[in-house]
Amino acid sequence: MNTLDHLVYMANQIARNFGTRDRDAAAEAVAGHILRYWDPRMKRRIIAYVADGAGSDLSDVAALAVSMVAEKAQPDHAATGA
Amino acid sequence: MTYQPQKDFGTPASNASDTVSLSIDGREISVPAGTSVMRAAAELDNNIPKLCATDNVKSFGSCRLCLIEIEGRKGTPASCTTPVEDGMVVKTQTPHLQKLRKGVMELYISDHPLDCLTCSANNDCELQDQAANVGLRDLRYGYEGANHLGEATDTSNPYFDFDPSKCIACSRCVRACDEVQGTFALTMDGRGFASKISAGLPTDDFLSSECVSCGACVEACPTATLQEKAVTEIGKPDRTEITTCAYCGVGCTFRAEMRGEQLVRMVPWKDGKANRGHSCVKGRFAWGYANHQDRITKPMIRESIDQPWREVSWDEALGHAASEIKRIQKKYGRLSVGGITSSRCTNEETFLVQKLVRAGFGNNNVDTCARVCHSPTGYGLNTTFGTSAGTQDFDSVEESDVILVIGANPTDAHPVFASRMKKRLRGIDGKPPAKLIVIDPRRIDLVKSPHIEASHHLPLQPGTNVAVLTAMAHVIVTEGLADEAFIRERCDWDEYAEWAAFVADDRHAPETLEPVTRVPSEELRAAARLFATGGNGAIYYGLGVTEHSQGSSTVMAIANLAMATGNIGRPGVGVNPLRGQNNVQGACDMGSFPHELSGYRHVSDATTRALFEDDWGVPIDSEPGLRIPNMLDAAVDGEFKALYVQGEDILQSDPNTKHVSAGLAAMECVIVHDLFLNETANYAHIFLPGSTFLEKNGTFTNAERRIQLVNKVMTPVNGMEDWEVTQALANAMGLGWRYSHPSEIMDEIARLTPTFAGVNFARLKEAGSLQWPVNEAAPDGSPIMHVDGFVRGKGQFVVTDYVPTDEKTGPRFPLLLTTGRILSHYNVGAQTRRTENTSWHPEDLLEMHPTDAENRGLKDGDWTRLSSRSGETTLRLTVTERVAPGVVYTTFHHPATQANVVTTDFSDWATNCPEYKVTAVQVAASNGPTDWQEEYEELSEQARRIETVEAAE
């Protein structure tokens, strides 16, 4: 698995583990998890993947979660990594 | 001070709270009821002569040496078997007693060699001492009669010898094997004059017998009959230092017995609160790696990994490392470098490595080997209880009524605690035995061993832990067995109600899940009922819980079960992760994870960051860093370029070896700080030699949250303790650190970490050990957690839905591989493979059920090829019913096997802890090593070359 595939896999896997919650609550939990545990570049890659319109391999909940992450992530930090 | 063995009170201490007063030789003493007269006298430093009594085992009353007189009583009872009584008046020395004792000693000595001067126990022999104490001067019997002298010595065990001609048949070794270790390997064969100690069948020697070489018999032996080979070779030690073992998470404390700077033997310390005077083959004997010829003692560098290593000065190595890190950060960015802390190093060393990364590298790219073992414990217990640690001390097991062991094999991986657990399961001291439930795909030794039998063994399909635990919860909730009073008081009732409704659903019934779990539903129901209704229920778990794609869910499911049955917050209950490495708990506590600072505080918390920023004078990044697998991904992508690895061998220990090697190969600077050129060092550019636990000061924290001192007993052969190496690297980068002793690092940890606020070296020395939290609320530490309420406030029930792993069996890979450890080896074997422990386990073996073996035309001892979707390796087969049909098992101790070539990239959903325990595989006959094994061996040989410098003319 390359890194992007791995990130997509991880996001979907987290979403599956919150599968008993309703869509919004699950997405909220997944987004919270990603914000808390993923490093800035991992967030940036998955956000870009969705922004590019190529996010089709993400489950519905995972995709919604990534859009929530995009709103909350620290843009400066994530963008530069410098 | 000259050498003294630790004081032996003759019989075990009594736990009774009421006291009894008596007079011994005219001196008054009060002792707990149930104490023996022998022990009461020893408390007064009145050491009644004895041979068959020792305080690690129950009194036996066979040697007839410890006789006493009691006013108003006839005869001369044995003081070891006589309990104290109020008002008792005891005499330990009278002419009559003296005569009796001398007579007894005469008989002993008439059948004992008189080679004291050349005996290995000379001056450290209880028989010799007692002969002196009773005034033995001559023997009326002579030496010509029948005797046991001149019998052959059994030298088969690599660490100790058994010389039957020096045996006095006191049976202390047999009783230690039974009572302390619980293996029941030794026995007293024959009767009367023919009595002799036997290690099993007449054909057995110590090595071929069931003996696990724990050393309890050697420790118990009053003569030179069972003697460490090292003492025979070197001589009697002359000084001792208390220190903490660096193997598993039990954290045994030992007396390192020294002669000069030479370690003679490690003797378990009876005052150690984790091990209570017991040990295993690793801690007791397997320390020879410290002086192994493979130790690298000088720093080395090379431009690229195809070059040989070049020995350089510390200044050159550290200067080069610092300039490489700076160069790489300048070229690829601040986040392109990181570090890995070691769960084998001390708290202080670990703290410095993460400080170097956060304060020196300016990012949070720090992780630790706990990533691949207990990271789900941190996540799961923090979520449910509010603290990332086990809830009990080891003593707690003595109060348990039902013990549930899931995904752990304590007799192999945590042997000293296993012995304590087995003691409880045998129900000695009048208490009925605790009941045992084992949930494990393999029939581990605990399921059935001498005097122990599990009430229920649930041999589940690997990967179905959550399904099994949810089914147990289903039974408890639907049959009305939940402890609702506890839940109402301690937990959020609405959360419980939601969870209870979830587990009560029919799809979680044991009958519904049976096709998935393969656990007979009636057995599962019975186990659940027993756990819920059997009294104090304690759960012990290991890596068979965490190393799954649902590792974190399983930890939370365990926590749910404990809360639902009210089994939290008092002795005898609780959730107990059995930690793999000696300082996994400590490494996690010290802020080794990329998302949190010491004491489990998230880096996004501005208040916590401010505390560190003020103390360290640098900004702390508010974003989490990379975890080990993410570092390797980023390296393959060309974004992560330098790594400082202290005391961990990620190439051998981490899953999917090919991915790890690709990641390492893509880096421009890999700095390995270790004892040996380990497998990771094959990909390293800078090697910084490390020091062993015997060569350093510091602290380890064991699975009970117990912080214990590690004391330096010899000078580091590499010249520096590991914390000094990290400090020198930090200073080469211009950080200006000025620690002169690890105690100063602990002071900094205490200053910055609320749960460690009351910890310092002086207090640790005074108290022997402290269990965190140690602070104003708990000045003496916290043996049991969540006593009056959960750390997080209310305990949180978390719905854990069973999500099957994506690692599926199919026609190409029909079997499930699960991996684990064996008693004689530790983790990747870097230490134990460099000791005589290889006598027991020279290679990794593949366990397979007879049916599966027969279907493949394989037999015991055959070379087999083990392949998965990730890779393949070859190893020898053991056919055994320990594993269920469809499941195979192996260990990962030997680099030649590289079991992790076969394991996959799948990992825990919450923490990325690898799914070591489930890999779909196929096994077939093999006629030689795989291409990978051959290529890797060649690469290892190339990568380990060290340039020899020609001597100057």
Coordinates of C-alpha atoms in Angstrom, one line a residue, chain B residues 116-503:
Chain B
C116 CA 34.9 -27.1 52.6
L117 CA 38.0 -25.2 51.6
T118 CA 37.6 -26.0 47.9
C119 CA 33.8 -26.1 47.9
S120 CA 32.0 -23.5 45.8
A121 CA 29.8 -22.7 48.8
N122 CA 32.7 -22.1 51.2
N123 CA 31.8 -19.4 53.7
D124 CA 28.3 -19.1 52.1
C125 CA 26.9 -22.5 53.3
E126 CA 24.2 -23.0 55.8
L127 CA 25.4 -26.5 56.7
Q128 CA 28.8 -25.1 57.4
D129 CA 27.3 -22.3 59.5
Q130 CA 25.1 -24.7 61.5
A131 CA 28.0 -27.0 62.2
A132 CA 29.8 -24.0 63.6
N133 CA 26.7 -22.8 65.5
V134 CA 26.1 -26.1 67.3
G135 CA 29.7 -26.6 68.2
L136 CA 30.3 -29.7 66.2
R137 CA 33.8 -30.9 66.9
D138 CA 34.1 -34.6 66.0
L139 CA 32.0 -37.4 64.6
R140 CA 31.4 -40.6 66.5
Y141 CA 30.3 -42.4 63.4
G142 CA 33.4 -42.0 61.1
Y143 CA 33.0 -41.9 57.3
E144 CA 33.3 -45.5 56.4
G145 CA 29.7 -46.4 56.4
A146 CA 27.2 -46.3 53.5
N147 CA 27.0 -42.8 52.1
H148 CA 26.1 -40.7 49.1
L149 CA 29.6 -39.2 48.4
G150 CA 31.1 -39.3 45.0
E151 CA 27.9 -39.2 43.0
A152 CA 28.1 -37.7 39.5
T153 CA 27.3 -34.0 39.2
D154 CA 24.5 -33.0 36.7
T155 CA 26.0 -30.1 34.7
S156 CA 23.4 -30.1 32.0
N157 CA 21.8 -26.8 33.0
P158 CA 23.9 -24.0 31.5
Y159 CA 23.7 -21.8 34.6
F160 CA 23.8 -24.1 37.6
D161 CA 25.1 -27.6 38.6
F162 CA 23.4 -30.2 40.7
D163 CA 25.9 -32.2 42.9
P164 CA 23.9 -34.9 44.7
S165 CA 26.8 -35.9 46.9
K166 CA 26.4 -32.6 48.8
C167 CA 22.6 -32.9 49.2
I168 CA 21.2 -33.1 52.7
A169 CA 17.7 -34.1 51.5
C170 CA 16.1 -31.1 53.2
S171 CA 13.8 -30.8 50.2
R172 CA 13.9 -27.0 50.1
C173 CA 14.5 -27.1 46.4
V174 CA 11.5 -29.4 45.8
R175 CA 9.3 -27.1 47.9
A176 CA 10.6 -24.0 46.2
C177 CA 9.8 -25.5 42.8
D178 CA 6.3 -26.4 44.0
E179 CA 5.4 -23.4 46.2
V180 CA 7.3 -20.5 44.7
Q181 CA 7.7 -21.4 41.0
G182 CA 4.7 -23.8 40.7
T183 CA 6.3 -26.0 38.1
F184 CA 6.5 -29.2 40.2
A185 CA 9.5 -30.4 38.2
L186 CA 11.6 -31.6 41.2
T187 CA 10.7 -34.4 43.4
M188 CA 12.1 -36.4 46.4
D189 CA 12.6 -39.8 44.9
G190 CA 12.9 -42.9 47.2
R191 CA 12.6 -43.2 50.9
G192 CA 14.9 -43.1 53.9
F193 CA 18.5 -43.5 53.1
A194 CA 17.6 -43.9 49.4
S195 CA 16.0 -40.5 49.3
K196 CA 17.3 -38.3 46.5
I197 CA 16.3 -35.2 44.6
S198 CA 15.2 -36.0 41.0
A199 CA 14.4 -33.6 38.2
G200 CA 11.7 -36.0 36.8
L201 CA 12.1 -39.4 35.3
P202 CA 15.3 -41.3 36.1
T203 CA 16.3 -40.6 32.5
D204 CA 16.0 -36.9 32.9
D205 CA 18.7 -34.4 33.7
F206 CA 17.9 -30.9 34.7
L207 CA 18.0 -29.6 31.1
S208 CA 15.8 -32.3 29.6
S209 CA 13.3 -32.1 32.6
E210 CA 10.4 -29.8 33.0
C211 CA 12.6 -27.5 35.0
V212 CA 12.2 -23.9 33.7
S213 CA 15.5 -22.8 35.3
C214 CA 13.9 -20.0 37.4
G215 CA 16.6 -20.5 40.0
A216 CA 14.2 -20.8 43.0
C217 CA 15.8 -24.2 43.9
V218 CA 19.3 -22.7 43.7
E219 CA 18.2 -19.9 45.9
A220 CA 16.7 -22.3 48.4
C221 CA 19.6 -24.7 48.6
P222 CA 21.4 -24.4 51.9
T223 CA 24.6 -26.2 50.5
A224 CA 26.6 -26.3 47.3
T225 CA 24.3 -29.0 45.9
L226 CA 22.5 -26.5 43.6
Q227 CA 25.1 -23.9 42.8
E228 CA 25.4 -21.2 40.1
K229 CA 28.2 -22.1 37.7
A230 CA 29.4 -18.5 37.9
V231 CA 30.0 -18.8 41.7
T232 CA 31.9 -22.1 41.1
E233 CA 34.0 -20.3 38.5
I234 CA 34.5 -16.9 40.1
G235 CA 34.1 -17.3 43.8
K236 CA 32.0 -15.8 46.5
P237 CA 30.7 -12.3 45.8
D238 CA 31.9 -9.5 48.1
R239 CA 29.4 -6.7 47.7
T240 CA 25.8 -6.3 46.6
E241 CA 23.7 -3.6 45.0
I242 CA 19.9 -3.6 44.5
T243 CA 18.8 -3.0 41.0
T244 CA 15.8 -3.7 38.7
C245 CA 15.7 -6.3 35.9
A246 CA 15.7 -5.0 32.3
Y247 CA 13.7 -7.8 30.8
C248 CA 9.9 -8.0 31.0
G249 CA 7.3 -5.6 32.5
V250 CA 7.1 -7.5 35.8
G251 CA 10.0 -5.5 37.0
C252 CA 11.7 -7.9 39.4
T253 CA 14.3 -6.4 41.7
F254 CA 17.6 -8.2 42.3
R255 CA 20.6 -8.1 44.4
A256 CA 23.4 -7.8 41.9
E257 CA 26.2 -9.7 43.7
M258 CA 29.6 -8.5 42.7
R259 CA 33.3 -9.0 43.1
G260 CA 35.0 -5.8 42.0
E261 CA 33.3 -4.9 38.8
Q262 CA 32.5 -8.5 37.9
L263 CA 28.9 -9.6 38.3
V264 CA 28.9 -13.0 40.1
R265 CA 25.2 -13.6 40.3
M266 CA 21.8 -11.9 40.3
V267 CA 19.7 -13.0 43.3
P268 CA 16.0 -12.0 43.5
W269 CA 15.5 -9.5 46.3
K270 CA 13.0 -10.7 48.8
D271 CA 11.9 -7.1 49.6
G272 CA 11.1 -6.4 45.9
K273 CA 7.3 -5.7 45.9
A274 CA 6.9 -6.9 42.3
N275 CA 8.7 -10.3 42.5
R276 CA 8.7 -11.0 46.3
G277 CA 12.0 -12.9 46.1
H278 CA 11.3 -14.8 42.9
S279 CA 12.9 -14.7 39.5
C280 CA 12.9 -16.4 36.0
V281 CA 15.6 -17.8 33.8
K282 CA 16.1 -14.4 32.0
G283 CA 16.5 -12.1 34.9
R284 CA 18.3 -14.5 37.2
F285 CA 20.7 -15.9 34.7
A286 CA 20.7 -14.3 31.2
W287 CA 22.8 -11.3 31.8
G288 CA 26.0 -12.6 30.1
Y289 CA 25.1 -10.4 27.0
A290 CA 26.5 -7.4 28.9
N291 CA 30.0 -8.7 28.3
H292 CA 29.4 -10.5 25.0
Q293 CA 32.1 -10.1 22.3
D294 CA 29.4 -8.6 20.0
R295 CA 29.1 -5.5 22.1
I296 CA 30.1 -2.4 20.2
T297 CA 32.0 -0.1 22.4
K298 CA 33.2 2.6 20.0
P299 CA 31.1 5.1 17.9
M300 CA 31.2 4.4 14.2
I301 CA 30.1 6.2 11.1
R302 CA 29.8 5.5 7.3
E303 CA 28.7 7.5 4.3
S304 CA 26.4 4.8 3.0
I305 CA 25.2 1.4 4.1
D306 CA 27.2 -0.5 1.4
Q307 CA 30.4 0.8 3.1
P308 CA 32.1 -0.8 6.1
W309 CA 31.8 0.9 9.4
R310 CA 34.6 3.2 10.5
E311 CA 35.4 3.6 14.2
V312 CA 35.6 7.3 15.2
S313 CA 35.8 9.4 18.4
W314 CA 32.7 10.3 20.3
D315 CA 33.2 14.0 19.2
E316 CA 33.4 13.1 15.6
A317 CA 30.4 10.8 15.7
L318 CA 28.2 13.2 17.7
G319 CA 29.4 16.2 15.6
H320 CA 28.6 14.3 12.4
A321 CA 25.1 13.3 13.7
A322 CA 24.3 16.9 14.7
S323 CA 25.4 18.3 11.4
E324 CA 23.5 15.7 9.5
I325 CA 20.3 16.4 11.3
K326 CA 20.7 20.2 10.8
R327 CA 21.6 19.7 7.1
I328 CA 18.6 17.5 6.5
Q329 CA 16.2 19.8 8.4
K330 CA 17.5 22.8 6.3
K331 CA 17.0 20.9 3.1
Y332 CA 13.8 18.9 3.7
G333 CA 12.1 20.9 6.4
R334 CA 11.7 20.9 10.2
L335 CA 9.4 17.8 10.1
S336 CA 11.8 15.6 8.1
V337 CA 13.5 14.1 11.2
G338 CA 12.4 12.2 14.3
G339 CA 13.4 9.8 17.0
I340 CA 12.3 6.6 18.7
T341 CA 12.6 6.1 22.4
S342 CA 13.3 2.8 24.0
S343 CA 11.0 0.9 26.4
R344 CA 14.2 -0.9 27.5
C345 CA 15.9 2.3 28.6
T346 CA 15.3 4.2 31.8
N347 CA 12.5 6.8 32.3
E348 CA 15.2 9.5 32.4
E349 CA 16.8 8.3 29.1
T350 CA 13.4 8.1 27.4
F351 CA 12.5 11.5 28.7
L352 CA 15.6 13.0 27.3
V353 CA 15.1 11.4 23.8
Q354 CA 11.6 12.9 23.5
K355 CA 13.0 16.2 24.8
L356 CA 15.7 16.1 22.2
V357 CA 13.0 15.6 19.5
R358 CA 10.5 18.2 20.8
A359 CA 13.0 20.8 22.0
G360 CA 16.0 20.1 19.7
F361 CA 14.4 18.9 16.4
G362 CA 11.5 21.3 17.0
N363 CA 8.7 18.8 16.2
N364 CA 6.8 16.0 17.8
N365 CA 8.1 13.1 15.6
V366 CA 8.8 10.9 18.5
D367 CA 7.4 7.4 19.1
T368 CA 8.3 4.3 21.1
C369 CA 8.2 0.6 20.8
A370 CA 5.0 0.7 22.8
R371 CA 3.5 1.6 19.4
V372 CA 3.8 -2.0 18.5
C373 CA 2.6 -3.5 21.8
H374 CA 0.6 -1.6 24.2
S375 CA -0.5 1.7 22.5
P376 CA -4.1 0.4 22.4
T377 CA -3.9 0.0 26.2
G378 CA -3.1 3.7 26.5
Y379 CA -6.0 4.6 24.2
G380 CA -8.5 2.2 25.6
L381 CA -8.0 2.7 29.3
N382 CA -7.6 6.5 28.9
T383 CA -11.0 6.6 27.1
T384 CA -12.9 4.4 29.6
F385 CA -11.2 5.1 32.9
G386 CA -9.2 8.3 32.3
T387 CA -5.7 6.9 32.8
S388 CA -3.5 5.0 30.5
A389 CA -2.4 2.3 32.9
G390 CA -3.3 -0.9 34.7
T391 CA -5.5 -0.5 37.8
Q392 CA -3.8 -2.9 40.3
D393 CA -0.6 -4.0 42.0
F394 CA 0.6 -7.6 41.6
D395 CA -0.3 -8.3 45.2
S396 CA -3.9 -7.8 44.2
V397 CA -4.0 -11.2 42.6
E398 CA -4.0 -12.8 46.1
E399 CA -7.5 -11.4 46.7
S400 CA -9.0 -12.5 43.4
D401 CA -11.7 -15.2 43.2
V402 CA -12.0 -15.4 39.4
I403 CA -9.0 -14.7 37.1
L404 CA -9.7 -14.0 33.5
V405 CA -6.6 -14.3 31.2
I406 CA -7.1 -13.1 27.7
G407 CA -4.5 -12.9 25.0
A408 CA -1.6 -13.4 27.4
N409 CA 0.7 -16.3 28.1
P410 CA 2.1 -15.3 31.5
T411 CA 4.0 -18.5 32.2
D412 CA 6.2 -17.7 29.2
A413 CA 6.1 -13.9 28.9
H414 CA 5.6 -12.8 32.5
P415 CA 6.9 -15.8 34.4
V416 CA 7.4 -14.4 37.8
F417 CA 3.9 -12.9 38.0
A418 CA 2.6 -16.1 36.5
S419 CA 4.1 -17.9 39.5
R420 CA 2.2 -15.6 41.9
M421 CA -1.0 -16.1 39.9
K422 CA -0.5 -19.9 40.0
K423 CA 0.0 -19.8 43.7
R424 CA -3.5 -18.2 44.0
L425 CA -4.9 -20.7 41.5
R426 CA -3.7 -23.5 43.7
G427 CA -5.4 -22.0 46.7
I428 CA -2.7 -22.5 49.3
D429 CA -2.8 -21.1 52.9
G430 CA -6.3 -22.3 53.5
K431 CA -8.0 -20.1 50.9
P432 CA -10.0 -22.0 48.2
P433 CA -8.3 -21.7 44.9
A434 CA -9.4 -18.9 42.5
K435 CA -11.2 -20.0 39.4
L436 CA -9.6 -19.4 36.0
I437 CA -11.0 -18.5 32.6
V438 CA -8.5 -18.5 29.6
I439 CA -9.5 -16.8 26.3
D440 CA -6.7 -17.8 23.9
P441 CA -6.5 -19.5 20.5
R442 CA -3.7 -21.7 21.9
R443 CA -4.0 -24.1 24.8
I444 CA -1.4 -22.1 26.8
D445 CA 0.3 -23.8 29.8
L446 CA -2.0 -22.1 32.3
V447 CA -5.0 -24.0 30.9
K448 CA -3.8 -27.2 32.4
S449 CA -0.6 -27.5 34.5
P450 CA 0.2 -29.3 37.7
H451 CA -2.5 -28.6 40.3
I452 CA -4.1 -26.0 38.0
E453 CA -6.9 -26.4 35.5
A454 CA -8.9 -23.6 33.9
S455 CA -12.6 -23.8 34.6
H456 CA -13.1 -22.5 31.0
H457 CA -10.8 -22.3 28.0
L458 CA -12.4 -20.4 25.1
P459 CA -10.1 -21.3 22.1
L460 CA -11.4 -18.4 19.9
Q461 CA -10.5 -17.8 16.3
P462 CA -7.7 -15.3 16.1
G463 CA -9.1 -11.8 15.5
T464 CA -12.5 -12.3 17.2
N465 CA -11.7 -10.9 20.7
V466 CA -14.3 -8.2 20.4
A467 CA -16.9 -10.6 19.4
V468 CA -16.2 -12.9 22.3
L469 CA -16.1 -10.1 24.9
T470 CA -19.3 -8.6 23.5
A471 CA -21.0 -12.1 23.7
M472 CA -19.9 -12.3 27.3
A473 CA -21.3 -8.9 28.0
H474 CA -24.5 -10.0 26.3
V475 CA -24.9 -12.9 28.7
I476 CA -24.2 -10.7 31.7
V477 CA -26.7 -8.0 30.7
T478 CA -29.4 -10.3 29.4
E479 CA -29.2 -12.6 32.4
G480 CA -29.4 -9.7 34.8
L481 CA -25.9 -10.3 36.2
A482 CA -24.6 -6.7 35.9
D483 CA -23.7 -4.8 39.1
E484 CA -26.2 -2.0 38.6
A485 CA -25.5 -0.4 42.0
F486 CA -21.8 0.0 41.1
I487 CA -22.7 1.3 37.6
R488 CA -25.2 3.9 39.0
E489 CA -22.6 5.1 41.5
R490 CA -19.5 5.1 39.4
C491 CA -20.5 5.4 35.7
D492 CA -22.8 7.4 33.5
W493 CA -26.1 5.5 33.6
D494 CA -27.2 6.7 30.1
E495 CA -24.0 5.6 28.5
Y496 CA -24.4 2.2 30.3
A497 CA -27.9 1.9 29.1
E498 CA -26.9 2.6 25.5
W499 CA -24.1 0.0 25.8
A500 CA -26.3 -2.5 27.5
A501 CA -28.9 -2.2 24.7
F502 CA -26.2 -2.7 22.1
V503 CA -24.7 -5.8 23.7

